[in-house]
Tab-separated table of C-alpha atoms in Angstrom:
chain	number	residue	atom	x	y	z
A	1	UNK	CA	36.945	29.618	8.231
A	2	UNK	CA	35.603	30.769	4.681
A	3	UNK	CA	33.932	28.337	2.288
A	4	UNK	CA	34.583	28.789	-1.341
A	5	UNK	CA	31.475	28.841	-3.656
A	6	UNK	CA	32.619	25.433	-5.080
A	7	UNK	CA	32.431	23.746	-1.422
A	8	UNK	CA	29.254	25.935	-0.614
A	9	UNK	CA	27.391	24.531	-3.665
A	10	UNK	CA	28.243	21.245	-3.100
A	11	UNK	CA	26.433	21.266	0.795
A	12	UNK	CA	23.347	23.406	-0.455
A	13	UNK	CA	21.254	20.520	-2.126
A	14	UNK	CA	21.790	19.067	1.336
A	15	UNK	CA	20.837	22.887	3.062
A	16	UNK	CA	18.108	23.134	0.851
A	17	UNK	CA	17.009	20.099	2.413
A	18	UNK	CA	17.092	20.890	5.957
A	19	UNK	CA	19.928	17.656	5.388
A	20	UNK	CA	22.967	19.419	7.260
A	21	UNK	CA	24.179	19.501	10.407
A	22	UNK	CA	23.763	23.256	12.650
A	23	UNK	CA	27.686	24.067	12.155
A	24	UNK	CA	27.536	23.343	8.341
A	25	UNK	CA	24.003	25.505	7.903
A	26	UNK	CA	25.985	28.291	9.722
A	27	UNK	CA	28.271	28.375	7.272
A	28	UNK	CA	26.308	28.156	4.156
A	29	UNK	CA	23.779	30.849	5.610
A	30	UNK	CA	26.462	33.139	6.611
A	31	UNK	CA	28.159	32.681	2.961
A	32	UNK	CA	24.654	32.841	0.497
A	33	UNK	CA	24.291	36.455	2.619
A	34	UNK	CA	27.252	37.744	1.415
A	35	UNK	CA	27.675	36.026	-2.099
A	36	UNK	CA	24.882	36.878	-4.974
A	37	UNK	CA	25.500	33.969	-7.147
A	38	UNK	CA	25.244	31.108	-4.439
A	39	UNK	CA	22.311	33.216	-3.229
A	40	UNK	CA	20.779	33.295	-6.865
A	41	UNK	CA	21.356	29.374	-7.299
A	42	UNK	CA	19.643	28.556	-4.003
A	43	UNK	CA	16.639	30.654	-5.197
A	44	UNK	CA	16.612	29.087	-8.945
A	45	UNK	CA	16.901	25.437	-7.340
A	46	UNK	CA	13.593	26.894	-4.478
A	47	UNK	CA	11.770	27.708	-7.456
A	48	UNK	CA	12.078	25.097	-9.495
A	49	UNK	CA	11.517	22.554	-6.539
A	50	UNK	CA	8.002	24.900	-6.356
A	51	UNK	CA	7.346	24.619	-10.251
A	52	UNK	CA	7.891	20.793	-10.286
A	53	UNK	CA	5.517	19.807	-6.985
A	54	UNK	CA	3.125	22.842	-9.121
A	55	UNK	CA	3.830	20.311	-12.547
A	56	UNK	CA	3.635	17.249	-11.420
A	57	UNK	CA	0.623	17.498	-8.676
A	58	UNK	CA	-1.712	19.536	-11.290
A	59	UNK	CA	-1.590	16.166	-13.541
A	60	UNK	CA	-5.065	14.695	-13.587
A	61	UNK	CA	-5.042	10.663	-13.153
A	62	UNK	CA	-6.530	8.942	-16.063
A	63	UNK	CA	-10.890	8.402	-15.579
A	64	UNK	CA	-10.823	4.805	-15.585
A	65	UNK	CA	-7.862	4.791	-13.510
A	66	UNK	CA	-9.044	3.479	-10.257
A	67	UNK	CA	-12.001	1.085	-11.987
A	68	UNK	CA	-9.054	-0.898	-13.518
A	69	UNK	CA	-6.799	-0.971	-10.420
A	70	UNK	CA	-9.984	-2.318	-8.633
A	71	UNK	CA	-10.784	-4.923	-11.061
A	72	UNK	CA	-7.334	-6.321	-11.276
A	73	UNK	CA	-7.681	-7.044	-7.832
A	74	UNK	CA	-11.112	-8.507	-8.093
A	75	UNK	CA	-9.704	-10.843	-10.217
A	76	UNK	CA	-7.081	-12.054	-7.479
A	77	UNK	CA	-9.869	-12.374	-5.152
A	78	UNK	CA	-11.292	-14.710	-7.438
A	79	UNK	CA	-8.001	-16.650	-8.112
A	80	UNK	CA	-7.444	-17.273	-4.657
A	81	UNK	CA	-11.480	-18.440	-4.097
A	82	UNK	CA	-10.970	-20.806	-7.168
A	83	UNK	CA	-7.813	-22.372	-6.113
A	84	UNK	CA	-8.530	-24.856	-3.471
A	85	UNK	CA	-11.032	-26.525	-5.568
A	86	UNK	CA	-9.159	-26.402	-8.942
A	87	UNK	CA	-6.676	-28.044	-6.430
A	88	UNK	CA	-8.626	-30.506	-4.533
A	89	UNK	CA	-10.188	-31.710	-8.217
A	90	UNK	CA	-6.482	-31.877	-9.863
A	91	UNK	CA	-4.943	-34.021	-6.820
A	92	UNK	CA	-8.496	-36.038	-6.929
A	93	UNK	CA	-8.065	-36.646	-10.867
A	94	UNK	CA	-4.801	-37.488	-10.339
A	95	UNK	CA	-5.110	-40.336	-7.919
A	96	UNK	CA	-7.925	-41.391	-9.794
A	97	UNK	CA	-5.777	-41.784	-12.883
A	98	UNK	CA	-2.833	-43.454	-10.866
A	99	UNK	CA	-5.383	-46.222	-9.443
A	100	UNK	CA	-6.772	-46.816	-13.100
A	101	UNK	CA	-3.185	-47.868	-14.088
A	102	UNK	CA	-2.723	-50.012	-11.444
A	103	UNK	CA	-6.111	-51.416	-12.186
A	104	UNK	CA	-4.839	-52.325	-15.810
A	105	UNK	CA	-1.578	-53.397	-14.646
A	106	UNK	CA	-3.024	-56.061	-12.403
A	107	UNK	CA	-5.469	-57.684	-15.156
A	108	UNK	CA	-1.960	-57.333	-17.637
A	109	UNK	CA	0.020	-59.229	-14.741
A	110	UNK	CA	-2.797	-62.117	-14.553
A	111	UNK	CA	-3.081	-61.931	-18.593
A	112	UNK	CA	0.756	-62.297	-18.796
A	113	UNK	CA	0.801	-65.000	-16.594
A	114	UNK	CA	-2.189	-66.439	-18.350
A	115	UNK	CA	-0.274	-66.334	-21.678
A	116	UNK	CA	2.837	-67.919	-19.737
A	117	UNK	CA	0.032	-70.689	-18.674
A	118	UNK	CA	-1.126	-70.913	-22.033
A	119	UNK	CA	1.869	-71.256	-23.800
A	120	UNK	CA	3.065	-73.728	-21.271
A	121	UNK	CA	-0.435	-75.884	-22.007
A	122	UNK	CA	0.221	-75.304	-25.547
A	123	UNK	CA	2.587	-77.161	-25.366
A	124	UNK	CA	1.251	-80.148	-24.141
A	125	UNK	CA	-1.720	-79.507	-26.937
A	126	UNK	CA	-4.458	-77.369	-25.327
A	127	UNK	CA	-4.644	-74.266	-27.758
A	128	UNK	CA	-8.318	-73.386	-27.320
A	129	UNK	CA	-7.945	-71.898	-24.350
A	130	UNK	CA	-5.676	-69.295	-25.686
A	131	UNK	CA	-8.518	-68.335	-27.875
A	132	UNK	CA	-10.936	-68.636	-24.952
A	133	UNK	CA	-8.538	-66.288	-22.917
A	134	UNK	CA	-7.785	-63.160	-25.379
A	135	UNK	CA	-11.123	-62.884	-26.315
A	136	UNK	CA	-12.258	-62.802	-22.989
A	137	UNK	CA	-10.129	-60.689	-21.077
A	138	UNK	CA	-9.499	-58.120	-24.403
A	139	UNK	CA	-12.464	-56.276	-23.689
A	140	UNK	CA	-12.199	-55.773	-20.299
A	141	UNK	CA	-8.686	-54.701	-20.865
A	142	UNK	CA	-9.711	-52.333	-23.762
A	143	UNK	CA	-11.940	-50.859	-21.060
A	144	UNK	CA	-10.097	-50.293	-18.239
A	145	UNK	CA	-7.184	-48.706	-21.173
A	146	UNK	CA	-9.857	-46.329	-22.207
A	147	UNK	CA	-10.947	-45.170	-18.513
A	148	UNK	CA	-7.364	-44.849	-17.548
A	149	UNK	CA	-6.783	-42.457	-20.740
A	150	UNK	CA	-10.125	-41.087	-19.619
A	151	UNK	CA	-9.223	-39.909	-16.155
A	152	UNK	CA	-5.183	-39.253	-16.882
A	153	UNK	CA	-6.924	-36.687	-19.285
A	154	UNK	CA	-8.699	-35.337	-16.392
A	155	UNK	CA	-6.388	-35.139	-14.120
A	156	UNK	CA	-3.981	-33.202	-16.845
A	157	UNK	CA	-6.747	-30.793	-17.313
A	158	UNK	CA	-6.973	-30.063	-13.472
A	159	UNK	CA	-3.140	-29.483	-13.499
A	160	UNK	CA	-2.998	-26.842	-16.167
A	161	UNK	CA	-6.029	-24.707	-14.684
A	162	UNK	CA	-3.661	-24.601	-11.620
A	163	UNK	CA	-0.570	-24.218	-13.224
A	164	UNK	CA	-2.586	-21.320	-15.213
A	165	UNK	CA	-4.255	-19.712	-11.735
A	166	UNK	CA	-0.361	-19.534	-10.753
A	167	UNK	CA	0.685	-18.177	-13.610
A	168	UNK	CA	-2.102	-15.140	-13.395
A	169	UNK	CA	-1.112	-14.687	-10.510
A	170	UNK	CA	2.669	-14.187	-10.697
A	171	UNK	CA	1.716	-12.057	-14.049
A	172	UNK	CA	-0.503	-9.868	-12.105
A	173	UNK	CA	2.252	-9.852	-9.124
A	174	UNK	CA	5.134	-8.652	-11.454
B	1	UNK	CA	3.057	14.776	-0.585
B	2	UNK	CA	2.490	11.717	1.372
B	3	UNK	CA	5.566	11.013	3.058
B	4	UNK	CA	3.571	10.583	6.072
B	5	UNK	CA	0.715	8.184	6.917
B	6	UNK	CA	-2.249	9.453	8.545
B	7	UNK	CA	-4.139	7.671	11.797
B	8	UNK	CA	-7.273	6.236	9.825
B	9	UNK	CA	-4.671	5.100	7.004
B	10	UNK	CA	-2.822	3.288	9.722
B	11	UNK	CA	-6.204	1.452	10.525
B	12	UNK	CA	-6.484	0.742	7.075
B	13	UNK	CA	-3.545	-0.881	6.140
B	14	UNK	CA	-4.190	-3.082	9.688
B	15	UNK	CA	-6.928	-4.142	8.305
B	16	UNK	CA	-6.205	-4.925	4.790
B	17	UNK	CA	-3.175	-6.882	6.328
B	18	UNK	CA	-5.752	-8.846	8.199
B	19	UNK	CA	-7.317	-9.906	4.484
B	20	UNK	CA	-10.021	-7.053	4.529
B	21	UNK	CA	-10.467	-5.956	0.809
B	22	UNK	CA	-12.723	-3.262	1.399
B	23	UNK	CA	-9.737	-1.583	3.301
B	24	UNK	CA	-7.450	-2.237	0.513
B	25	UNK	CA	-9.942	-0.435	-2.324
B	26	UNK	CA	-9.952	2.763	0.058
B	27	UNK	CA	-5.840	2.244	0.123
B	28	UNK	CA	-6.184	2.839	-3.716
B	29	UNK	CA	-8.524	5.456	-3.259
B	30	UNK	CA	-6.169	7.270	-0.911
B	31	UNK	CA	-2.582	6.314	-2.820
B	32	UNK	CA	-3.629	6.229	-6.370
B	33	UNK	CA	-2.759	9.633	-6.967
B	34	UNK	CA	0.584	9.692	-5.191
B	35	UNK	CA	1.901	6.420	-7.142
B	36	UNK	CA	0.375	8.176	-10.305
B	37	UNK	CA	2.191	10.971	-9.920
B	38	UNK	CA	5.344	9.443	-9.006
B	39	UNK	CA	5.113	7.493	-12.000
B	40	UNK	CA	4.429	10.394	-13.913
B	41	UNK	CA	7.377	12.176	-13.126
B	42	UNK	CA	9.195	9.292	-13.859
B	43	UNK	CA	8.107	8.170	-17.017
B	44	UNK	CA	6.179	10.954	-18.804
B	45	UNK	CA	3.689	9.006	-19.873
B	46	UNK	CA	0.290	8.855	-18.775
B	47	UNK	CA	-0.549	5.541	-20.297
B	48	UNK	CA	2.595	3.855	-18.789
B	49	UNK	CA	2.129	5.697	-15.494
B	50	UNK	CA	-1.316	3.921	-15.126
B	51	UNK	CA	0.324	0.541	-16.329
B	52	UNK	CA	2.608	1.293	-12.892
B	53	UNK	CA	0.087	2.405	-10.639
B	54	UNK	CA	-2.027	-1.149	-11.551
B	55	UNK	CA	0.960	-3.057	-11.164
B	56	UNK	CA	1.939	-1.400	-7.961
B	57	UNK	CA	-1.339	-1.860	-6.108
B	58	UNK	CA	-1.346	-5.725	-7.574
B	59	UNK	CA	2.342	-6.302	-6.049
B	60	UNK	CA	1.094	-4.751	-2.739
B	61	UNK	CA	-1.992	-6.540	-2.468
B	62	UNK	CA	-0.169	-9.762	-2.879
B	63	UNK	CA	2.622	-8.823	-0.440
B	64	UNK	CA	1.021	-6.613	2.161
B	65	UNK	CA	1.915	-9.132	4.820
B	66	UNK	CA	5.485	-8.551	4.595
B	67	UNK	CA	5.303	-4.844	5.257
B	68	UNK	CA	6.302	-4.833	8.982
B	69	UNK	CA	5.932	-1.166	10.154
B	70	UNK	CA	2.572	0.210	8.535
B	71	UNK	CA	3.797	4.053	8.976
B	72	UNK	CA	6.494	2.945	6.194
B	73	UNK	CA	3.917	2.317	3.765
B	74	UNK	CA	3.934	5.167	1.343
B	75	UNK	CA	8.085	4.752	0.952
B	76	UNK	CA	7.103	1.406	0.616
B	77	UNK	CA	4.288	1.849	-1.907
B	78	UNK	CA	6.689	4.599	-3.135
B	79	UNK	CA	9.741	1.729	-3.624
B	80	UNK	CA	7.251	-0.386	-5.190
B	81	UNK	CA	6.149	2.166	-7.958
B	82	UNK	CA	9.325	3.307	-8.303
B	83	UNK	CA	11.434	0.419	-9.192
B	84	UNK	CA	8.694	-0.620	-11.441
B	85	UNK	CA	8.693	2.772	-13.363
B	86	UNK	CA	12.156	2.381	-13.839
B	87	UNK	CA	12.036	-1.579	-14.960
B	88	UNK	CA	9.283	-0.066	-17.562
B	89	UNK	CA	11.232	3.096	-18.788
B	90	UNK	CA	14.099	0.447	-19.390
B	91	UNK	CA	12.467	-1.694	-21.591
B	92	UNK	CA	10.946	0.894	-23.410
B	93	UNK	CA	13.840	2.459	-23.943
B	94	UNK	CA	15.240	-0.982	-25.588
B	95	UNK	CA	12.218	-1.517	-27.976
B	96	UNK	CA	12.058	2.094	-29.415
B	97	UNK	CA	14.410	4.818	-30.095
B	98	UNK	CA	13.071	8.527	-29.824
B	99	UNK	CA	13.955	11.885	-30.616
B	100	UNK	CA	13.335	13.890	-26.729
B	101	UNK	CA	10.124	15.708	-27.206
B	102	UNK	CA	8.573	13.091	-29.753
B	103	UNK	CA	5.911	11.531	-28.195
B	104	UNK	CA	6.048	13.449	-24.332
B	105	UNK	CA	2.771	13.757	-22.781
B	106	UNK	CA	2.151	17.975	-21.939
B	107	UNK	CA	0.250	18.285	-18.651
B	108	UNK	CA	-2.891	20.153	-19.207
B	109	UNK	CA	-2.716	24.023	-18.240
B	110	UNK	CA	-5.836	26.186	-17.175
B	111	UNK	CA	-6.367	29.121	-20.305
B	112	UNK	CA	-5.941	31.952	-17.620
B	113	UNK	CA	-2.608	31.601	-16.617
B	114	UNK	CA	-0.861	31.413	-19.423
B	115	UNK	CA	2.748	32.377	-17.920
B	116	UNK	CA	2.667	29.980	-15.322
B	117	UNK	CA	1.529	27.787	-17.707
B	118	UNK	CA	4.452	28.231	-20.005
B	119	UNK	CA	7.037	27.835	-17.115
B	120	UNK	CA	5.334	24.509	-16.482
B	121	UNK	CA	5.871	23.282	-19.972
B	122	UNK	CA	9.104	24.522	-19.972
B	123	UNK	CA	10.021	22.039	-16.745
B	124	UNK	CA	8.079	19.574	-17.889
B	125	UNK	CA	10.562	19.589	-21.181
B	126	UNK	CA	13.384	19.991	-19.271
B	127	UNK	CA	12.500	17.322	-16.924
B	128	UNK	CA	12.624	15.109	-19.973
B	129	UNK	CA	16.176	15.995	-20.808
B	130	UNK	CA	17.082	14.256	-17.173
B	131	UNK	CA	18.090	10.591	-16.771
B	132	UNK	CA	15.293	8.453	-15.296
B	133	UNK	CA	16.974	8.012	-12.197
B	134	UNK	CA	17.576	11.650	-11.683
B	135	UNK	CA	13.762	12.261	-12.371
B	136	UNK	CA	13.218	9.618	-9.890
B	137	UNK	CA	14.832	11.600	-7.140
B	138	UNK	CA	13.825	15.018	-7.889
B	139	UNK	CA	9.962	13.632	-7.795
B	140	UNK	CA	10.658	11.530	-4.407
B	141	UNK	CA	12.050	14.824	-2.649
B	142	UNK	CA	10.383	17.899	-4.167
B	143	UNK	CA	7.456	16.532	-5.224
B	144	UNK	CA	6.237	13.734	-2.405
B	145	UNK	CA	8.570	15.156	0.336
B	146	UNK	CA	10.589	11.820	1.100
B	147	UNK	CA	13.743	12.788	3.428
B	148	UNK	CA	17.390	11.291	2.558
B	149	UNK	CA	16.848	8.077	4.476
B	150	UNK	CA	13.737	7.074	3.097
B	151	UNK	CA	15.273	7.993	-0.886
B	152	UNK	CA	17.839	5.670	0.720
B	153	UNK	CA	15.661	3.333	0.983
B	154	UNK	CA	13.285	3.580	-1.706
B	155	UNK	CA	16.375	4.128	-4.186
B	156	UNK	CA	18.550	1.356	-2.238
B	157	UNK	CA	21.302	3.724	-2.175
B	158	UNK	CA	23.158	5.136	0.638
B	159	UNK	CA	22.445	8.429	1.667
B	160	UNK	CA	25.720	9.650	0.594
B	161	UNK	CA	24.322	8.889	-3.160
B	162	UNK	CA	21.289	10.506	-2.487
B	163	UNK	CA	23.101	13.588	-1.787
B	164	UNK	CA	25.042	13.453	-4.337
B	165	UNK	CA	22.121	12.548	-7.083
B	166	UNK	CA	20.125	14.793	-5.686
B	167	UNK	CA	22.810	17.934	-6.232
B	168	UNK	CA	23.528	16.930	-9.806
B	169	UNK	CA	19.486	16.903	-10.474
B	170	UNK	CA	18.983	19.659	-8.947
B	171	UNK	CA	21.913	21.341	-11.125
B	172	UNK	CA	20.326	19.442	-14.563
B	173	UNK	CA	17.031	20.818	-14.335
B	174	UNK	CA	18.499	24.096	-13.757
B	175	UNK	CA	20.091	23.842	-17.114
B	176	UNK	CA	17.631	22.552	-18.932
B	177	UNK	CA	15.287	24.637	-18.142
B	178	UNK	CA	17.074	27.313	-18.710
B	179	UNK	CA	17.756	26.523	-22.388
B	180	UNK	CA	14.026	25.313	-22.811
B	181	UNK	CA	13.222	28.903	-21.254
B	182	UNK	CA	15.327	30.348	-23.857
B	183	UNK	CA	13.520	28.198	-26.504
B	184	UNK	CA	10.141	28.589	-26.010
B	185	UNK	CA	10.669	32.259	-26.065
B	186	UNK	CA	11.965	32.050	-29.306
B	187	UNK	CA	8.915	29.438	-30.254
B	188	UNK	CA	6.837	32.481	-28.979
């Protein structure tokens, strides 16, 4: 059976390839013999397949090319070295800030309870000791307010260097 | 082309796998041509192709441990690149609106051979009047050598595409650079 250019062109990308199966190579070889213009196309589309790999492989790669790969990787390296400890100091900071506030919730507790005390004594006549009382637990609670701001501070800190080492990461991933 | 891996690249990629980073830096010295070029082809660009390539070694540094079969790693490195050249040409394409020869890099040409020279510049203009994806293919099969089921694969097409793509590409080029041919001679 004869092939008609039309069907002929359409399998010679694949023949061009070495993409076709024996019967169909048959039958484009025994057609491009006896046909000048499929013949002529398969030799335009052999030369330009030539030209492009000449093209395309005689393109230098930029100088600084394989300095810049490198260092982008170096910097990974160092990511991933740096990341357990921004880690370990982050989840440290963190716990450190969590017992603060439970530190000044407990003296709040007793001084609320105090006040409840107080007030109850008050009652009956006894206001010095609510002097006695604020002034003498309001700087320890100042105190313990400042190192909890102190140390929550901290631990933020620690969270955005990792949340930042992530996000360098993922940039230099994408 | 680099369709195939060699022994000692094998070894390499083994080891870089295993967390070695002296095996990855002579991966880039081995592949950093190939991605460049497929870039290239892609894009046009020489500033953008390098963007790629860096961005290509980054993504397979980080996810080396998921390639499986190591003798896949140039279509994967390939894929990688690829994709990426494409994602870039995209949003190029949205920020800025040329005319088709404003702008194209012009691969350098050696003085003494001037008419080879010419055809080069020629293809490299017609190459230009191609859609991205069409570039993509003709550089994956003529240039690096890929067969149908690796395009397949690199492309995430079936084969019957890549046939297909591949024909009209093939038939684009031949257009253009006949016209650009035809122009040039004029210019000359």
């Amino acid at each position: 059976m004869h092939m008609s250019c039309k069907e002929i062109e359409e399998c010679l990308s694949s023949y061009l390839d070495g993409e076709i199966l024996p019967e169909g190579k048959a039958r484009v070889e025994q057609h491009v013999a006896r046909c000048p213009a499929c013949s002529s196309l398969l030799q335009e589309w052999q030369s330009q397949a030539m030209l492009l790999q000449e093209a395309i492989s005689s393109i230098p790669s930029p100088a600084e090319m394989e300095s810049h790969v490198l260092q982008k990787l170096e910097n990974i390296d160092l990511m991933r070295q740096k990341g357990p400890i921004l880690h370990v100091l982050a989840v440290s900071s963190l716990c450190m800030g969590l017992l603060s506030c439970i530190w000044v919730l407990t003296p709040s507790s007793l001084l609320l309870w105090s006040v409840a005390h107080v007030s109850m004594r008050l009652l009956g006549g006894l206001s010095r000791l609510v002097v006695r009382l604020v002034a003498g637990q309001g700087w320890m609670i100042l105190s313990i307010v400042l190192l909890a701001v102190l140390l929550a501070g901290l631990s933020l800190a620690g969270i955005r260097q990792i949340l930042r080492g992530k996000f360098l990461m993922e940039a230099g991933a994408k | 082309m680099i369709s195939f891996v060699e022994k000692e690249d094998i070894a390499l990629i083994r080891a870089a796998k295993n967390g070695s980073s002296e095996a990855f830096t002579q991966i880039v010295r081995n592949y950093k041509d190939f991605i460049f070029h497929v870039a290239m082809g892609i894009l046009q660009d020489p500033r953008d192709a390098e963007d790629v390539v860096q961005e290509s070694f980054v993504k397979a540094y980080l996810s080396l441990h998921q390639l499986q079969d190591e003798r896949a790693f140039p279509s994967w490195m390939a894929m990688i690149a690829t994709r990426l050249a494409l994602d870039l040409y995209k949003k190029n394409q949205r920020g800025r609106s040329v005319s088709l020869h404003e702008g194209i890099f012009l691969p350098p040409a050696a003085a003494d051979e001037t008419r080879r020279s010419d055809l080069r510049l020629s293809l490299w203009q017609a190459l230009a009047h191609l859609k991205p994806e069409h570039r993509a293919i003709l550089i994956l099969r003529e240039v690096q050598g890929f067969n149908y089921q690796e395009i397949s694969l690199i492309l995430d097409i079936p084969i019957g595409t890549v046939r297909s793509r591949l024909h009209t590409a093939r038939e684009q080029l031949r257009r253009a650079l006949g016209e650009e041919k035809g122009g040039n001679a004029h210019e000359l």
